[in-house]
Short mmCIF file of N, CA, C and O in Angstrom, two decimals:
data_model
loop_
_atom_site.label_atom_id
_atom_site.label_comp_id
_atom_site.label_asym_id
_atom_site.label_seq_id
_atom_site.Cartn_x
_atom_site.Cartn_y
_atom_site.Cartn_z
N UNK A 1 0.84 -1.19 0.00
CA UNK A 1 0.00 0.00 0.00
C UNK A 1 0.89 1.25 0.00
O UNK A 1 1.88 1.33 0.69
N UNK A 2 0.51 2.21 -0.77
CA UNK A 2 1.24 3.47 -0.83
C UNK A 2 0.97 4.26 0.45
O UNK A 2 -0.16 4.34 0.90
N UNK A 3 2.01 4.84 1.01
CA UNK A 3 1.82 5.68 2.18
C UNK A 3 1.58 7.11 1.73
O UNK A 3 1.92 7.49 0.60
N UNK A 4 1.02 7.91 2.61
CA UNK A 4 0.74 9.31 2.25
C UNK A 4 2.03 10.08 2.05
O UNK A 4 2.09 11.03 1.29
N UNK A 5 3.11 9.62 2.70
CA UNK A 5 4.42 10.28 2.55
C UNK A 5 4.96 10.13 1.12
O UNK A 5 5.80 10.90 0.71
N UNK A 6 4.48 9.13 0.38
CA UNK A 6 4.96 8.88 -0.98
C UNK A 6 4.42 9.89 -1.99
O UNK A 6 4.98 10.03 -3.08
N UNK A 7 3.33 10.57 -1.67
CA UNK A 7 2.72 11.48 -2.63
C UNK A 7 3.58 12.73 -2.79
O UNK A 7 4.11 13.27 -1.83
N UNK A 8 3.70 13.20 -4.01
CA UNK A 8 4.52 14.37 -4.34
C UNK A 8 3.63 15.53 -4.79
O UNK A 8 2.48 15.32 -5.20
N UNK A 9 4.17 16.74 -4.75
CA UNK A 9 3.43 17.92 -5.18
C UNK A 9 2.90 17.68 -6.59
O UNK A 9 3.61 17.21 -7.48
N UNK A 10 1.62 17.98 -6.76
CA UNK A 10 0.97 17.80 -8.06
C UNK A 10 0.25 16.47 -8.20
O UNK A 10 -0.60 16.33 -9.08
N UNK A 11 0.57 15.51 -7.36
CA UNK A 11 -0.10 14.21 -7.43
C UNK A 11 -1.41 14.25 -6.63
O UNK A 11 -1.53 15.01 -5.67
N UNK A 12 -2.34 13.40 -7.03
CA UNK A 12 -3.64 13.35 -6.38
C UNK A 12 -3.86 12.03 -5.66
O UNK A 12 -3.46 10.98 -6.17
N UNK A 13 -4.51 12.11 -4.50
CA UNK A 13 -4.94 10.90 -3.82
C UNK A 13 -6.03 10.25 -4.67
O UNK A 13 -6.66 10.92 -5.50
N UNK A 14 -6.30 8.96 -4.47
CA UNK A 14 -7.40 8.35 -5.21
C UNK A 14 -8.72 9.05 -4.89
O UNK A 14 -9.01 9.34 -3.72
N UNK A 15 -9.50 9.34 -5.92
CA UNK A 15 -10.82 9.95 -5.72
C UNK A 15 -11.70 9.01 -4.92
O UNK A 15 -11.56 7.78 -4.99
N UNK A 16 -12.64 9.60 -4.20
CA UNK A 16 -13.67 8.85 -3.49
C UNK A 16 -15.01 9.31 -4.04
O UNK A 16 -15.33 10.51 -3.98
N UNK A 17 -15.77 8.39 -4.60
CA UNK A 17 -17.09 8.74 -5.12
C UNK A 17 -18.14 8.21 -4.16
O UNK A 17 -18.17 7.01 -3.83
N UNK A 18 -19.00 9.11 -3.71
CA UNK A 18 -20.05 8.76 -2.76
C UNK A 18 -21.26 8.20 -3.51
O UNK A 18 -21.48 8.54 -4.67
N UNK A 19 -22.06 7.39 -2.83
CA UNK A 19 -23.32 6.96 -3.45
C UNK A 19 -24.21 8.19 -3.66
O UNK A 19 -24.00 9.23 -3.03
N UNK A 20 -25.22 8.08 -4.52
CA UNK A 20 -26.12 9.22 -4.71
C UNK A 20 -26.69 9.72 -3.37
O UNK A 20 -27.02 8.91 -2.49
N UNK A 21 -26.78 11.03 -3.23
CA UNK A 21 -27.30 11.63 -1.99
C UNK A 21 -28.75 11.19 -1.81
O UNK A 21 -29.57 11.33 -2.73
N UNK A 22 -29.06 10.67 -0.65
CA UNK A 22 -30.42 10.21 -0.37
C UNK A 22 -31.07 11.05 0.72
O UNK A 22 -30.38 11.69 1.53
N UNK A 23 -32.36 11.01 0.74
CA UNK A 23 -33.11 11.71 1.79
C UNK A 23 -32.71 11.15 3.16
O UNK A 23 -32.55 11.89 4.12
N UNK A 24 -32.52 9.84 3.23
CA UNK A 24 -32.14 9.22 4.50
C UNK A 24 -30.78 9.74 4.98
O UNK A 24 -30.60 9.99 6.17
N UNK A 25 -29.82 9.93 4.05
CA UNK A 25 -28.52 10.53 4.43
C UNK A 25 -28.74 11.85 5.15
O UNK A 25 -28.11 12.13 6.17
N UNK A 26 -29.61 12.68 4.60
CA UNK A 26 -29.81 14.02 5.13
C UNK A 26 -30.60 14.00 6.43
O UNK A 26 -30.34 14.80 7.34
N UNK A 27 -31.54 13.08 6.56
CA UNK A 27 -32.28 12.93 7.82
C UNK A 27 -31.33 12.47 8.93
O UNK A 27 -31.34 13.00 10.04
N UNK A 28 -30.48 11.50 8.61
CA UNK A 28 -29.50 11.02 9.60
C UNK A 28 -28.55 12.16 9.99
O UNK A 28 -28.22 12.33 11.16
N UNK A 29 -28.09 12.93 9.00
CA UNK A 29 -27.17 14.02 9.30
C UNK A 29 -27.87 15.07 10.16
O UNK A 29 -27.27 15.61 11.09
N UNK A 30 -29.12 15.38 9.86
CA UNK A 30 -29.86 16.36 10.68
C UNK A 30 -29.89 15.90 12.13
O UNK A 30 -29.65 16.70 13.05
N UNK A 31 -30.16 14.63 12.35
CA UNK A 31 -30.20 14.11 13.72
C UNK A 31 -28.84 14.15 14.39
O UNK A 31 -28.72 14.50 15.57
N UNK A 32 -27.79 13.80 13.66
CA UNK A 32 -26.44 13.77 14.23
C UNK A 32 -25.92 15.18 14.51
O UNK A 32 -25.23 15.40 15.51
N UNK A 33 -26.27 16.13 13.65
CA UNK A 33 -25.71 17.48 13.78
C UNK A 33 -26.59 18.43 14.56
O UNK A 33 -26.12 19.47 15.02
N UNK A 34 -27.88 18.10 14.65
CA UNK A 34 -28.81 19.02 15.29
C UNK A 34 -29.30 20.11 14.34
O UNK A 34 -29.99 21.04 14.75
N UNK A 35 -28.95 20.02 13.05
CA UNK A 35 -29.39 21.01 12.06
C UNK A 35 -30.68 20.51 11.42
O UNK A 35 -30.67 19.74 10.47
N UNK A 36 -31.79 20.95 11.99
CA UNK A 36 -33.11 20.50 11.52
C UNK A 36 -33.77 21.49 10.58
O UNK A 36 -34.99 21.46 10.41
N UNK A 37 -33.00 22.36 9.94
CA UNK A 37 -33.58 23.29 8.98
C UNK A 37 -34.35 22.47 7.96
O UNK A 37 -33.78 21.59 7.30
N UNK A 38 -35.65 22.72 7.79
CA UNK A 38 -36.47 21.87 6.92
C UNK A 38 -36.11 21.92 5.43
O UNK A 38 -36.55 21.06 4.68
N UNK A 39 -35.28 22.88 5.01
CA UNK A 39 -34.88 22.89 3.59
C UNK A 39 -34.01 21.68 3.26
O UNK A 39 -33.80 21.36 2.10
N UNK A 40 -33.53 20.98 4.30
CA UNK A 40 -32.69 19.81 4.10
C UNK A 40 -33.48 18.50 4.11
O UNK A 40 -32.91 17.46 3.78
N UNK A 41 -34.74 18.55 4.52
CA UNK A 41 -35.48 17.29 4.66
C UNK A 41 -36.92 17.32 4.16
O UNK A 41 -37.50 16.26 3.95
N UNK A 42 -37.50 18.48 3.95
CA UNK A 42 -38.92 18.57 3.57
C UNK A 42 -39.05 19.34 2.26
O UNK A 42 -38.74 20.54 2.18
N UNK A 43 -39.52 18.63 1.22
CA UNK A 43 -39.62 19.22 -0.12
C UNK A 43 -40.40 20.54 -0.13
O UNK A 43 -39.96 21.52 -0.73
N UNK A 44 -41.57 20.56 0.52
CA UNK A 44 -42.43 21.74 0.48
C UNK A 44 -41.73 22.95 1.11
O UNK A 44 -41.87 24.07 0.63
N UNK A 45 -40.98 22.73 2.17
CA UNK A 45 -40.28 23.82 2.84
C UNK A 45 -39.13 24.35 1.97
O UNK A 45 -38.89 25.55 1.91
N UNK A 46 -38.45 23.44 1.29
CA UNK A 46 -37.38 23.87 0.38
C UNK A 46 -37.96 24.71 -0.75
O UNK A 46 -37.40 25.75 -1.12
N UNK A 47 -39.09 24.28 -1.28
CA UNK A 47 -39.73 25.03 -2.38
C UNK A 47 -40.22 26.40 -1.90
O UNK A 47 -40.10 27.39 -2.63
N UNK A 48 -40.74 26.47 -0.67
CA UNK A 48 -41.16 27.76 -0.11
C UNK A 48 -39.97 28.72 0.01
O UNK A 48 -40.14 29.92 -0.08
N UNK A 49 -38.79 28.14 0.20
CA UNK A 49 -37.56 28.96 0.32
C UNK A 49 -36.98 29.31 -1.05
O UNK A 49 -35.92 29.93 -1.13
N UNK A 50 -37.66 28.90 -2.12
CA UNK A 50 -37.21 29.24 -3.47
C UNK A 50 -36.25 28.24 -4.09
O UNK A 50 -35.66 28.51 -5.13
N UNK A 51 -36.13 27.08 -3.47
CA UNK A 51 -35.24 26.03 -3.99
C UNK A 51 -36.04 25.05 -4.84
O UNK A 51 -37.24 24.87 -4.63
N UNK A 52 -35.38 24.37 -5.77
CA UNK A 52 -36.09 23.38 -6.59
C UNK A 52 -36.43 22.11 -5.82
O UNK A 52 -37.26 21.32 -6.25
N UNK A 53 -35.80 21.90 -4.69
CA UNK A 53 -36.03 20.73 -3.85
C UNK A 53 -35.08 20.80 -2.67
O UNK A 53 -34.35 21.77 -2.52
N UNK A 54 -35.11 19.75 -1.84
CA UNK A 54 -34.24 19.80 -0.67
C UNK A 54 -32.77 19.77 -1.09
O UNK A 54 -32.42 19.25 -2.15
N UNK A 55 -31.96 20.41 -0.24
CA UNK A 55 -30.53 20.46 -0.50
C UNK A 55 -29.79 19.81 0.67
O UNK A 55 -30.27 19.81 1.80
N UNK A 56 -28.63 19.26 0.36
CA UNK A 56 -27.80 18.68 1.41
C UNK A 56 -27.22 19.78 2.28
O UNK A 56 -26.98 20.89 1.83
N UNK A 57 -27.01 19.45 3.55
CA UNK A 57 -26.31 20.36 4.46
C UNK A 57 -24.90 20.57 3.90
O UNK A 57 -24.23 19.60 3.52
N UNK A 58 -24.44 21.80 3.87
CA UNK A 58 -23.08 22.05 3.42
C UNK A 58 -22.07 21.29 4.26
O UNK A 58 -21.07 20.76 3.74
N UNK A 59 -22.32 21.21 5.55
CA UNK A 59 -21.39 20.52 6.44
C UNK A 59 -21.41 19.01 6.21
O UNK A 59 -20.44 18.32 6.51
N UNK A 60 -22.51 18.46 5.68
CA UNK A 60 -22.55 17.04 5.32
C UNK A 60 -21.51 16.79 4.22
O UNK A 60 -20.71 15.86 4.30
N UNK A 61 -21.51 17.65 3.22
CA UNK A 61 -20.56 17.51 2.12
C UNK A 61 -19.14 17.74 2.62
O UNK A 61 -18.22 16.97 2.31
N UNK A 62 -18.96 18.78 3.42
CA UNK A 62 -17.63 19.08 3.95
C UNK A 62 -17.10 17.92 4.79
O UNK A 62 -15.94 17.52 4.66
N UNK A 63 -17.93 17.37 5.64
CA UNK A 63 -17.51 16.26 6.48
C UNK A 63 -17.10 15.04 5.68
O UNK A 63 -16.15 14.34 6.05
N UNK A 64 -17.78 14.81 4.58
CA UNK A 64 -17.44 13.66 3.74
C UNK A 64 -16.05 13.78 3.13
O UNK A 64 -15.41 12.77 2.84
N UNK A 65 -15.55 15.01 2.95
CA UNK A 65 -14.21 15.18 2.38
C UNK A 65 -13.14 14.49 3.22
O UNK A 65 -12.10 14.07 2.70
N UNK A 66 -13.40 14.34 4.51
CA UNK A 66 -12.42 13.68 5.38
C UNK A 66 -12.20 12.22 4.98
O UNK A 66 -11.16 11.64 5.30
N UNK A 67 -13.14 11.64 4.25
CA UNK A 67 -12.99 10.25 3.79
C UNK A 67 -11.77 10.06 2.90
O UNK A 67 -11.25 8.96 2.78
N UNK A 68 -11.31 11.13 2.28
CA UNK A 68 -10.12 11.05 1.44
C UNK A 68 -8.90 10.60 2.24
O UNK A 68 -7.98 9.98 1.72
N UNK A 69 -8.88 10.95 3.53
CA UNK A 69 -7.70 10.72 4.36
C UNK A 69 -7.82 9.49 5.26
O UNK A 69 -6.85 9.12 5.92
N UNK A 70 -8.96 8.84 5.27
CA UNK A 70 -9.18 7.67 6.12
C UNK A 70 -8.11 6.59 5.96
O UNK A 70 -7.63 6.06 6.95
N UNK A 71 -7.67 6.27 4.74
CA UNK A 71 -6.66 5.21 4.61
C UNK A 71 -5.30 5.58 5.22
O UNK A 71 -4.44 4.71 5.35
N UNK A 72 -5.11 6.82 5.60
CA UNK A 72 -3.80 7.29 6.03
C UNK A 72 -3.73 7.68 7.51
O UNK A 72 -2.72 8.22 7.95
N UNK A 73 -4.77 7.40 8.29
CA UNK A 73 -4.79 7.86 9.68
C UNK A 73 -3.75 7.19 10.57
O UNK A 73 -3.44 7.71 11.63
N UNK A 74 -3.18 6.10 10.14
CA UNK A 74 -2.09 5.50 10.92
C UNK A 74 -0.80 6.31 10.75
O UNK A 74 0.12 6.17 11.55
N UNK A 75 -0.75 7.17 9.73
CA UNK A 75 0.45 7.97 9.45
C UNK A 75 0.36 9.40 9.97
O UNK A 75 1.37 10.11 9.99
N UNK A 76 -0.83 9.86 10.33
CA UNK A 76 -0.99 11.23 10.77
C UNK A 76 -2.45 11.59 10.96
O UNK A 76 -3.30 10.71 11.12
N UNK A 77 -2.74 12.88 10.88
CA UNK A 77 -4.11 13.34 11.14
C UNK A 77 -4.35 14.66 10.40
O UNK A 77 -3.40 15.37 10.04
N UNK A 78 -5.61 14.96 10.18
CA UNK A 78 -5.98 16.23 9.56
C UNK A 78 -5.87 17.30 10.64
O UNK A 78 -6.61 17.30 11.61
N UNK A 79 -4.91 18.18 10.47
CA UNK A 79 -4.63 19.22 11.46
C UNK A 79 -5.46 20.48 11.21
O UNK A 79 -5.92 21.12 12.14
N UNK A 80 -5.63 20.82 9.94
CA UNK A 80 -6.32 22.05 9.58
C UNK A 80 -7.14 21.77 8.34
O UNK A 80 -6.74 20.96 7.49
N UNK A 81 -8.28 22.48 8.23
CA UNK A 81 -9.21 22.14 7.17
C UNK A 81 -10.12 23.34 6.97
O UNK A 81 -10.70 23.84 7.93
N UNK A 82 -10.19 23.85 5.77
CA UNK A 82 -11.16 24.90 5.50
C UNK A 82 -11.64 24.79 4.06
O UNK A 82 -10.92 24.31 3.18
N UNK A 83 -12.89 25.20 3.85
CA UNK A 83 -13.49 25.12 2.52
C UNK A 83 -14.35 26.35 2.25
O UNK A 83 -14.71 27.08 3.16
N UNK A 84 -14.66 26.51 0.99
CA UNK A 84 -15.66 27.47 0.53
C UNK A 84 -16.74 26.66 -0.17
O UNK A 84 -16.45 25.79 -0.98
N UNK A 85 -17.97 26.99 0.17
CA UNK A 85 -19.11 26.33 -0.47
C UNK A 85 -19.36 27.03 -1.80
O UNK A 85 -19.53 28.25 -1.85
N UNK A 86 -19.34 26.27 -2.88
CA UNK A 86 -19.42 26.83 -4.23
C UNK A 86 -20.81 26.69 -4.84
O UNK A 86 -21.21 27.53 -5.65
N UNK A 87 -21.50 25.60 -4.52
CA UNK A 87 -22.78 25.32 -5.14
C UNK A 87 -23.56 24.35 -4.26
O UNK A 87 -22.98 23.68 -3.40
N UNK A 88 -24.86 24.27 -4.50
CA UNK A 88 -25.71 23.38 -3.70
C UNK A 88 -25.61 21.93 -4.17
O UNK A 88 -25.34 21.66 -5.34
N UNK A 89 -25.88 21.03 -3.23
CA UNK A 89 -25.93 19.60 -3.51
C UNK A 89 -27.38 19.17 -3.31
O UNK A 89 -27.99 19.45 -2.28
N UNK A 90 -27.91 18.47 -4.32
CA UNK A 90 -29.32 18.06 -4.31
C UNK A 90 -29.44 16.55 -4.16
O UNK A 90 -28.47 15.81 -4.33
N UNK A 91 -30.66 16.10 -3.86
CA UNK A 91 -30.93 14.67 -3.81
C UNK A 91 -30.47 14.02 -5.10
O UNK A 91 -30.61 14.59 -6.19
N UNK A 92 -29.93 12.84 -4.97
CA UNK A 92 -29.46 12.01 -6.08
C UNK A 92 -28.19 12.51 -6.75
O UNK A 92 -27.72 11.87 -7.70
N UNK A 93 -27.64 13.63 -6.30
CA UNK A 93 -26.34 14.04 -6.83
C UNK A 93 -25.30 13.00 -6.44
O UNK A 93 -25.36 12.39 -5.36
N UNK A 94 -24.36 12.77 -7.33
CA UNK A 94 -23.23 11.88 -7.06
C UNK A 94 -22.01 12.76 -6.90
O UNK A 94 -21.60 13.45 -7.83
N UNK A 95 -21.45 12.74 -5.70
CA UNK A 95 -20.34 13.63 -5.36
C UNK A 95 -19.03 12.84 -5.37
O UNK A 95 -18.93 11.76 -4.77
N UNK A 96 -18.04 13.39 -6.04
CA UNK A 96 -16.70 12.81 -6.06
C UNK A 96 -15.78 13.74 -5.28
O UNK A 96 -15.76 14.94 -5.52
N UNK A 97 -15.03 13.14 -4.36
CA UNK A 97 -14.11 13.87 -3.49
C UNK A 97 -12.71 13.78 -4.06
O UNK A 97 -12.28 12.71 -4.49
N UNK A 98 -11.98 14.90 -4.05
CA UNK A 98 -10.66 14.96 -4.67
C UNK A 98 -9.67 15.68 -3.76
O UNK A 98 -10.05 16.61 -3.05
N UNK A 99 -8.40 15.25 -3.82
CA UNK A 99 -7.33 15.92 -3.06
C UNK A 99 -6.04 15.85 -3.86
O UNK A 99 -5.65 14.79 -4.34
N UNK A 100 -5.37 16.99 -4.01
CA UNK A 100 -4.11 17.08 -4.73
C UNK A 100 -3.08 17.75 -3.83
O UNK A 100 -3.37 18.76 -3.18
N UNK A 101 -1.87 17.19 -3.81
CA UNK A 101 -0.80 17.74 -2.97
C UNK A 101 -0.39 19.11 -3.52
O UNK A 101 -0.04 19.24 -4.68
N UNK A 102 -0.43 20.13 -2.63
CA UNK A 102 0.01 21.49 -2.98
C UNK A 102 1.40 21.78 -2.47
O UNK A 102 2.21 22.40 -3.16
N UNK A 103 1.67 21.37 -1.23
CA UNK A 103 2.96 21.61 -0.59
C UNK A 103 3.27 20.43 0.30
O UNK A 103 2.35 19.76 0.79
N UNK A 104 4.56 20.24 0.54
CA UNK A 104 4.95 19.10 1.37
C UNK A 104 6.26 19.41 2.06
O UNK A 104 7.16 20.00 1.47
N UNK A 105 6.35 19.03 3.34
CA UNK A 105 7.63 19.04 4.04
C UNK A 105 7.67 17.79 4.93
O UNK A 105 6.79 16.94 4.82
N UNK A 106 8.66 17.70 5.78
CA UNK A 106 8.82 16.47 6.57
C UNK A 106 7.77 16.33 7.66
O UNK A 106 7.58 15.24 8.19
N UNK A 107 7.01 17.41 7.97
CA UNK A 107 6.04 17.36 9.06
C UNK A 107 4.59 17.38 8.60
O UNK A 107 3.70 16.96 9.35
N UNK A 108 4.33 17.88 7.40
CA UNK A 108 2.94 18.04 6.97
C UNK A 108 2.83 18.08 5.45
O UNK A 108 3.78 18.39 4.75
N UNK A 109 1.62 17.77 4.98
CA UNK A 109 1.29 17.85 3.56
C UNK A 109 0.04 18.71 3.43
O UNK A 109 -0.97 18.46 4.10
N UNK A 110 0.12 19.73 2.58
CA UNK A 110 -1.05 20.58 2.31
C UNK A 110 -1.70 20.12 1.01
O UNK A 110 -1.03 19.97 -0.02
N UNK A 111 -3.00 19.88 1.09
CA UNK A 111 -3.77 19.40 -0.06
C UNK A 111 -4.79 20.44 -0.49
O UNK A 111 -5.41 21.10 0.35
N UNK A 112 -4.98 20.58 -1.78
CA UNK A 112 -6.16 21.24 -2.32
C UNK A 112 -7.24 20.17 -2.34
O UNK A 112 -7.00 19.06 -2.84
N UNK A 113 -8.41 20.47 -1.78
CA UNK A 113 -9.49 19.49 -1.75
C UNK A 113 -10.70 20.06 -2.47
O UNK A 113 -10.89 21.28 -2.53
N UNK A 114 -11.51 19.17 -3.01
CA UNK A 114 -12.73 19.59 -3.70
C UNK A 114 -13.75 18.47 -3.68
O UNK A 114 -13.39 17.29 -3.61
N UNK A 115 -15.00 18.87 -3.74
CA UNK A 115 -16.12 17.95 -3.96
C UNK A 115 -16.77 18.39 -5.26
O UNK A 115 -17.08 19.58 -5.43
N UNK A 116 -16.94 17.45 -6.18
CA UNK A 116 -17.42 17.75 -7.52
C UNK A 116 -18.67 16.91 -7.79
O UNK A 116 -18.68 15.70 -7.50
N UNK A 117 -19.71 17.52 -8.34
CA UNK A 117 -20.92 16.74 -8.63
C UNK A 117 -20.80 16.00 -9.97
O UNK A 117 -19.79 16.10 -10.67
N UNK A 118 -21.83 15.25 -10.30
CA UNK A 118 -21.82 14.40 -11.50
C UNK A 118 -21.76 15.21 -12.80
O UNK A 118 -21.48 14.65 -13.87
N UNK A 119 -21.96 16.51 -12.72
CA UNK A 119 -21.86 17.38 -13.91
C UNK A 119 -20.49 18.04 -14.01
O UNK A 119 -20.27 18.86 -14.90
N UNK A 120 -19.58 17.67 -13.10
CA UNK A 120 -18.24 18.24 -13.11
C UNK A 120 -18.14 19.59 -12.44
O UNK A 120 -17.11 20.26 -12.51
N UNK A 121 -19.18 20.01 -11.75
CA UNK A 121 -19.20 21.30 -11.07
C UNK A 121 -18.69 21.16 -9.64
O UNK A 121 -19.16 20.29 -8.89
N UNK A 122 -17.73 22.01 -9.26
CA UNK A 122 -17.24 22.01 -7.89
C UNK A 122 -18.33 22.54 -6.97
O UNK A 122 -18.87 23.62 -7.20
N UNK A 123 -18.67 21.77 -5.95
CA UNK A 123 -19.64 22.22 -4.98
C UNK A 123 -18.94 22.73 -3.72
O UNK A 123 -19.50 23.53 -2.97
N UNK A 124 -17.72 22.26 -3.49
CA UNK A 124 -16.87 22.73 -2.39
C UNK A 124 -15.43 22.71 -2.88
O UNK A 124 -15.03 21.82 -3.61
N UNK A 125 -14.66 23.71 -2.44
CA UNK A 125 -13.22 23.64 -2.66
C UNK A 125 -12.53 24.26 -1.46
O UNK A 125 -13.10 25.12 -0.77
N UNK A 126 -11.32 23.82 -1.20
CA UNK A 126 -10.60 24.33 -0.05
C UNK A 126 -9.26 23.67 0.10
O UNK A 126 -8.66 23.20 -0.88
N UNK A 127 -8.79 23.60 1.35
CA UNK A 127 -7.49 23.01 1.66
C UNK A 127 -7.58 22.21 2.93
O UNK A 127 -8.39 22.49 3.81
N UNK A 128 -6.72 21.20 3.01
CA UNK A 128 -6.56 20.41 4.23
C UNK A 128 -5.07 20.23 4.47
O UNK A 128 -4.31 20.03 3.53
N UNK A 129 -4.69 20.33 5.73
CA UNK A 129 -3.29 20.07 6.11
C UNK A 129 -3.27 18.77 6.90
O UNK A 129 -3.95 18.63 7.91
N UNK A 130 -2.50 17.82 6.39
CA UNK A 130 -2.35 16.52 7.03
C UNK A 130 -1.00 16.50 7.72
O UNK A 130 0.03 16.56 7.06
N UNK A 131 -1.02 16.45 9.06
CA UNK A 131 0.22 16.40 9.84
C UNK A 131 0.69 14.96 9.96
O UNK A 131 -0.10 14.06 10.24
N UNK A 132 1.98 14.77 9.74
CA UNK A 132 2.57 13.43 9.78
C UNK A 132 3.11 13.13 11.17
O UNK A 132 3.70 14.00 11.82
N UNK A 133 2.88 11.90 11.63
CA UNK A 133 3.49 11.47 12.89
C UNK A 133 5.00 11.34 12.69
O UNK A 133 5.46 10.98 11.61
N UNK A 134 5.75 11.62 13.73
CA UNK A 134 7.21 11.51 13.62
C UNK A 134 7.66 10.12 13.93
O UNK A 134 7.08 9.31 14.49
#
């Protein structure tokens, strides 16, 4: 297995493609996070808010980005993480998570991260710093 230390600037971690976003995903996330805004779970409320349908919680998408680093947690941890929300995520969207090495030293690796929908549109982009154990 390739270690995270093997990745070089410009190289990308393997993409992670999530299953299509389901209503159940969003109901579970609402319960786990305490974010019960009805635009995330009730069609009529989302439409009243001017949306075409319910949308995923931005933090649901952001949280999923951490899955990119799961195979490497024996080597370090995500020390810093920030994103900008670019676009909404709707039911049945298929989100692909991406990470590319931007900078690297002996203690940490900085990644450009993104979540992209099935149309190739970035819904989130940002950076994550993965600190390496010594």
